[in-house]
Structure formats: C-alpha cells, structure tokens
CSV table of C-alpha atoms in Angstrom, one decimal:
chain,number,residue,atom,x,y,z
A,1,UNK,CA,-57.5,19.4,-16.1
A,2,UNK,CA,-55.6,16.6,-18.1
A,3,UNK,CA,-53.9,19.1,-20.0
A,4,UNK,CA,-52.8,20.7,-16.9
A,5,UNK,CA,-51.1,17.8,-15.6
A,6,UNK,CA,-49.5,16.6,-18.5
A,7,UNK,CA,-46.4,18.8,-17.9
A,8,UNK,CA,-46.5,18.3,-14.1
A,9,UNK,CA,-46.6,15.0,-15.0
A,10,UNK,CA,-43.4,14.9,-17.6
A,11,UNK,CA,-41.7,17.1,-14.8
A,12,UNK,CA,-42.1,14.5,-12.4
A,13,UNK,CA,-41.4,12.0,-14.6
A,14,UNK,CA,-38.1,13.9,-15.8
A,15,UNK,CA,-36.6,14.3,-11.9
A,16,UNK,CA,-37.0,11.0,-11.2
A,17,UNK,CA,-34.9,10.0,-14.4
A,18,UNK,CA,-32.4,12.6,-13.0
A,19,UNK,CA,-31.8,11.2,-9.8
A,20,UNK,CA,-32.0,7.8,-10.7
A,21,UNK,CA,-28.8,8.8,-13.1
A,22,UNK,CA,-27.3,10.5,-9.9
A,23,UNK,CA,-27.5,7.9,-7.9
A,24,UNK,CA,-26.4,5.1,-10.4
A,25,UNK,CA,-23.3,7.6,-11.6
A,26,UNK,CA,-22.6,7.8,-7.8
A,27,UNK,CA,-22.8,4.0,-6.9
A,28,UNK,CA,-20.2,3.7,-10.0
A,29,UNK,CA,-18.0,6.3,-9.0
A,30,UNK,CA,-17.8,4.6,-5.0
A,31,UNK,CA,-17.9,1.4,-6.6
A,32,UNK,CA,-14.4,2.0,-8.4
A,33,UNK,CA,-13.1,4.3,-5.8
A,34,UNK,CA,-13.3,0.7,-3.7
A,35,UNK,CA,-11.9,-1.4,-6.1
A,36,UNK,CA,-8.8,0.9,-6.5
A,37,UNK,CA,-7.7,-0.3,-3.4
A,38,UNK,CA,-8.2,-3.8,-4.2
A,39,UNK,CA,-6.1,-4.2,-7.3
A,40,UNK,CA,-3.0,-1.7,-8.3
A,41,UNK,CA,-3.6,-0.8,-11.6
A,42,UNK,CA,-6.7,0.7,-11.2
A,43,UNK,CA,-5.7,2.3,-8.0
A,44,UNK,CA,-2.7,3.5,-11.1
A,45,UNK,CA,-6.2,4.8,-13.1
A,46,UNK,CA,-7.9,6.1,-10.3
A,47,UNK,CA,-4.8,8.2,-9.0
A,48,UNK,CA,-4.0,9.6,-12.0
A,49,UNK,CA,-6.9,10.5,-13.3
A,50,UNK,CA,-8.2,12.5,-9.9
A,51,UNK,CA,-5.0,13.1,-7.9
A,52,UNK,CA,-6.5,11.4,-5.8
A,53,UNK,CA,-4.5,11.3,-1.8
A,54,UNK,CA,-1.3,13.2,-2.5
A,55,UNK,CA,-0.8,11.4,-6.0
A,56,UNK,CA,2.6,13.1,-7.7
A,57,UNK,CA,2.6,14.5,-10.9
A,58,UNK,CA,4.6,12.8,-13.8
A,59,UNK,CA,7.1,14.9,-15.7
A,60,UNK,CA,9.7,15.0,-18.9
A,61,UNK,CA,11.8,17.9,-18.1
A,62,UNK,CA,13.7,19.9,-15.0
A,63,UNK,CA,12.3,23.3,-13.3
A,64,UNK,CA,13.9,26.2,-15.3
A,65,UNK,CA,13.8,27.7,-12.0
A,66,UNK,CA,15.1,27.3,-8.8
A,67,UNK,CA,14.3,29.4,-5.3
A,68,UNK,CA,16.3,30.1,-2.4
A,69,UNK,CA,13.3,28.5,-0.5
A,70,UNK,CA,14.2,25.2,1.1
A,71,UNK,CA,12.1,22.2,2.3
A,72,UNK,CA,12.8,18.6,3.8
A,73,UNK,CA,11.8,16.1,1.7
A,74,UNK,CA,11.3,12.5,4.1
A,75,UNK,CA,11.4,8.6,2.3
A,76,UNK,CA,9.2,6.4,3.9
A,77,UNK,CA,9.1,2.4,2.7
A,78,UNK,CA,6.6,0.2,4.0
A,79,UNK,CA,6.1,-3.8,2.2
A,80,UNK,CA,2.2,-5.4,2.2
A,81,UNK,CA,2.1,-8.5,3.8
A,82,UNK,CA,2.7,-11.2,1.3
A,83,UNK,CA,5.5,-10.0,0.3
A,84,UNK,CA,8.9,-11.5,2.0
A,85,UNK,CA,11.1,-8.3,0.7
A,86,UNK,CA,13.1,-5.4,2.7
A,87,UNK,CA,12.9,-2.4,1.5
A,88,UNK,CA,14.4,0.6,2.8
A,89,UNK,CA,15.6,4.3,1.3
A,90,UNK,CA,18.7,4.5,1.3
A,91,UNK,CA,18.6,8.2,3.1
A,92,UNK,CA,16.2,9.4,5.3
A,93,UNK,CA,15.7,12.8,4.5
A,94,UNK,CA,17.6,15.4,1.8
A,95,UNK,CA,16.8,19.2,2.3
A,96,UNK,CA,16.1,20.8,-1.8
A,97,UNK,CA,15.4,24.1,-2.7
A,98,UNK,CA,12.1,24.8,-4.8
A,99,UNK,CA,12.6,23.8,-8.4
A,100,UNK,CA,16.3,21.9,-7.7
A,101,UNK,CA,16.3,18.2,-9.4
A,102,UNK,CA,17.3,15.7,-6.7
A,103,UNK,CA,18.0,12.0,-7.1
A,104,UNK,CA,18.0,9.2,-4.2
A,105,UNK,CA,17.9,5.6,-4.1
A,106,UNK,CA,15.6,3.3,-2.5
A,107,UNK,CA,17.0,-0.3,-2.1
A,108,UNK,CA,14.9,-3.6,-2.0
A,109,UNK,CA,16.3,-7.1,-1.1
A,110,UNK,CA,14.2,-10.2,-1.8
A,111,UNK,CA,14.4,-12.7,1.6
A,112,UNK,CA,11.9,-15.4,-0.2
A,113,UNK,CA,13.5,-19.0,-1.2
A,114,UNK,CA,12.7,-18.3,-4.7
A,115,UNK,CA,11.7,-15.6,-7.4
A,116,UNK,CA,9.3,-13.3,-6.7
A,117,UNK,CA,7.7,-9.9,-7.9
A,118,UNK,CA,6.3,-6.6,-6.5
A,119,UNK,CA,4.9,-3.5,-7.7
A,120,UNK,CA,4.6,-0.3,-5.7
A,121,UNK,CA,2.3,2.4,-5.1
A,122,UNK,CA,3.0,5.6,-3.6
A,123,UNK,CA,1.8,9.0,-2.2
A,124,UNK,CA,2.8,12.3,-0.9
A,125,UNK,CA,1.9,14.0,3.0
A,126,UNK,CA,0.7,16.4,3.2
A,127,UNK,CA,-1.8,15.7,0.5
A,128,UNK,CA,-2.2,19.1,-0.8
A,129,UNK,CA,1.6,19.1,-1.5
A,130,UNK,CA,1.2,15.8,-4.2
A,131,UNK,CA,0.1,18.2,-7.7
A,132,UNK,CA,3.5,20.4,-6.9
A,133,UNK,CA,5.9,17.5,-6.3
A,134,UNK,CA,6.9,16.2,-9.4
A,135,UNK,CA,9.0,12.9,-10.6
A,136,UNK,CA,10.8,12.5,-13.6
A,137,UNK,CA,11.9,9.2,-12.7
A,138,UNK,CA,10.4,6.8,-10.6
A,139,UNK,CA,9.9,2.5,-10.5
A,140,UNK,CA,6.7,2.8,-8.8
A,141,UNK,CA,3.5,0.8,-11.1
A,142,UNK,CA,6.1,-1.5,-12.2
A,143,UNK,CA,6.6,-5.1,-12.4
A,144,UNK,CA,9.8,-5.7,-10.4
A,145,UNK,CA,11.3,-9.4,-10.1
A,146,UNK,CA,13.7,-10.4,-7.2
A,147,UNK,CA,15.5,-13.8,-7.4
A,148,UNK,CA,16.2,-15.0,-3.9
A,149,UNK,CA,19.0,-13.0,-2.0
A,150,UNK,CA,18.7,-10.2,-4.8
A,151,UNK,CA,18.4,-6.8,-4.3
A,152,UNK,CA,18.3,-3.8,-6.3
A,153,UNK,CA,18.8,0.0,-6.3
A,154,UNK,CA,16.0,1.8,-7.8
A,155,UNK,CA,16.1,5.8,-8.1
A,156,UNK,CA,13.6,8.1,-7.6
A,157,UNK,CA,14.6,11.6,-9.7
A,158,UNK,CA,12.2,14.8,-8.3
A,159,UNK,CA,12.0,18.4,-7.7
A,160,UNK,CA,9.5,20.2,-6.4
A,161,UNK,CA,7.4,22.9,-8.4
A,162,UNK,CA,8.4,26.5,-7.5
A,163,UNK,CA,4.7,27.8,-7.7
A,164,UNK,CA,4.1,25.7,-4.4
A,165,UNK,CA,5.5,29.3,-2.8
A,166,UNK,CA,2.6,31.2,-4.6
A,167,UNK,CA,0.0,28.8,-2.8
A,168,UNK,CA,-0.9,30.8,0.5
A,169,UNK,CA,-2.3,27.7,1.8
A,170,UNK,CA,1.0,26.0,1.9
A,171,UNK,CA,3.4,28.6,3.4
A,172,UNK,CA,4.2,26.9,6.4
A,173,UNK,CA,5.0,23.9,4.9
A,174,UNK,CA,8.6,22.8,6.1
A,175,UNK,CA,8.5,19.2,5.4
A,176,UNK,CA,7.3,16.5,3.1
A,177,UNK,CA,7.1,12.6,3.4
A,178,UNK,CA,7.5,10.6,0.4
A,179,UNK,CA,6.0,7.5,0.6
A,180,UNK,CA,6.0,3.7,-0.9
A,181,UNK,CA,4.4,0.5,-0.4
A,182,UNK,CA,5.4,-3.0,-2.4
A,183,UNK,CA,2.7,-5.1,-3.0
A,184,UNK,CA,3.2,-9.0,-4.1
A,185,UNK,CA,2.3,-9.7,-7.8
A,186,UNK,CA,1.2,-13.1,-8.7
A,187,UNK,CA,3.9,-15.4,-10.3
A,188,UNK,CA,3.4,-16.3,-14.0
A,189,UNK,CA,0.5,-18.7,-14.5
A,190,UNK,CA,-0.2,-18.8,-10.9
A,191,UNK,CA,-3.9,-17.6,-11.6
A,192,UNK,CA,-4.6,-19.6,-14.9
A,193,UNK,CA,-3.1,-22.6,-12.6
A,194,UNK,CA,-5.5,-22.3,-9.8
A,195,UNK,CA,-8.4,-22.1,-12.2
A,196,UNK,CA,-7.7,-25.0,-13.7
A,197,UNK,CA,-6.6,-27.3,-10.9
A,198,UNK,CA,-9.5,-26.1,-8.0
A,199,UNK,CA,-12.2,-28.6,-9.8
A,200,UNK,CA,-10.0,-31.9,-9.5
A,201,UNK,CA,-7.3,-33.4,-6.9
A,202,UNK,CA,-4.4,-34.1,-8.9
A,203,UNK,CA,-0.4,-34.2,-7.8
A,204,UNK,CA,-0.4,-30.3,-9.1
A,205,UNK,CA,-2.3,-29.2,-5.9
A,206,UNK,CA,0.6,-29.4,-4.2
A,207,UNK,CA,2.5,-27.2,-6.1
C-alpha cells in the first residue's frame, strides 16, 4: 500500500507547490499593478510593458500611408492636486485622416511663488484605440521645471495607425480623447531633507 501512495502522495505534494507559486505570482503582479498608481515611473514600467488602459505606442518614423478615413482626435488636460500649474491644450479638437502626422501644443503656466516641477502621464479613450494611436513626439514621463509665472509650449506629434480600419471591433469609432495629467515632483533634496531633519527640532524645520 505504501508504494501506492508514494506517487499520490508526490502529486499532492506537487499541486500544492503549484498553486502556492500561483498565488504568490498573483499577489506580485496586484501588488505592482497598485503601486503603479502610486509613483509615476513605475506606472511608466507598468504601461509600457502591458498597454495597460489605452497606453499609446512610441514610434521613430511617419505612416507611409494615409486613408481617406477621418477621425476627431479630442485633448484633454487635467493637473493632480499639489501641483499649483494651468495647463490647457491649446486646441480642443483637430479632425486627421488615418496615417496623416499631426502636431498640436499643449501649454502649461506655473502659478506657484517659486520653482517647481511636474511630470505627466497620459492615456487614450477609448482604450482599445491606445496600441493604434501612435506618438513620435511627446513630453509626457518627463521632468519639467516651471519658475514662477513661466509657461511653456510643449508639442505632442501623432498619427493614427491605418490598420485601426482593418479592426472590425473599432468601425464605429468617430472620436478619440487624448488625455494628460501633471503630477508634482519633489524639489531637489526635499526627500533626503526630510529624512534627515524629522529626528531633531532645529531652525531647518521651518523651511
């Protein structure tokens, strides 16, 4: 009978290893999935590495093709709280045909008292839509520094793939929303500062 259960045994013994591995990969995989939105360069990783919620694709070159087919491409802006900047495209909408190279502006003005820095993130609605729009210039997951009363024009340079008419799921599609969010970045040395200052009471707290 021993014999007989040996393998039963090892079988057992073998699923249980299996899921335990499932359920650790999955814990890691939510795990970073929730820190992505916490801090902006791994939401950068996370993004690009799964195309994750209408993520754009990152390109070198122009379409070599261009079709009659047209769509309205929207600009949204939007600033995290934190941040004392306006930022704003500066047109609301452009209608492009598939494959035609299109360049707009969006315009930020810092209203803070002194310097300060942002970095954006962005996405695409409809999701789907995000592995066929393509950029070929772009200032988003970059440090940007304002001094007070600056502002800045920063272009966005895109066209949309022509195989987006191939995909059956997306023939209605009339319209797409391009979308940023600023986000404040700390000032240089404000973390080392705070680490070193939170243990004692001296004048620097009050910087």
């Amino acid at each position: 009978m021993s014999k007989q259960q040996t393998p039963d045994l090892k079988q057992k013994n073998t699923q249980r290893s299996n899921t335990m591995i499932a359920v650790i990969c999955g814990g890691v995989f939510f795990g970073m999935v929730g820190l992505s939105f916490a801090a902006v360069p791994l939401y950068q990783l996370f993004c690009q590495v799964t195309g994750y919620g209408g993520t754009t694709q990152r390109v070198e070159e122009a379409s070599n093709r261009v079709l009659d087919r047209e769509i309205i491409v929207s600009f949204d802006a939007n600033v995290a709280p934190g941040l004392d900047w306006d930022f704003k495209p500066k047109l609301k909408k452009v209608r492009v045909k598939l494959g035609q190279m299109t360049e707009i502006m969006y315009e930020a003005k810092s209203l803070a008292a002194q310097i300060s820095k942002g970095t954006s993130t962005f996405n695409v609605t409809p999701f789907e839509v995000g592995g066929y729009f393509n950029k070929i210039d772009c200032f988003c997951f970059t440090e940007q520094p304002l001094e007070a009363g600056q502002s800045i024009d920063m272009p966005v340079v895109f066209f949309i793939d022509p195989d987006l008419d191939k995909d059956e799921s997306l023939k209605n599609i009339k319209e797409i929303t391009l979308s940023y969010t600023f986000f404040e970045m700390p000032q240089d040395g404000e973390e080392e500062t705070a680490a070193v200052v939170a243990p004692s009471n001296t004048a620097t707290d009050k910087l």
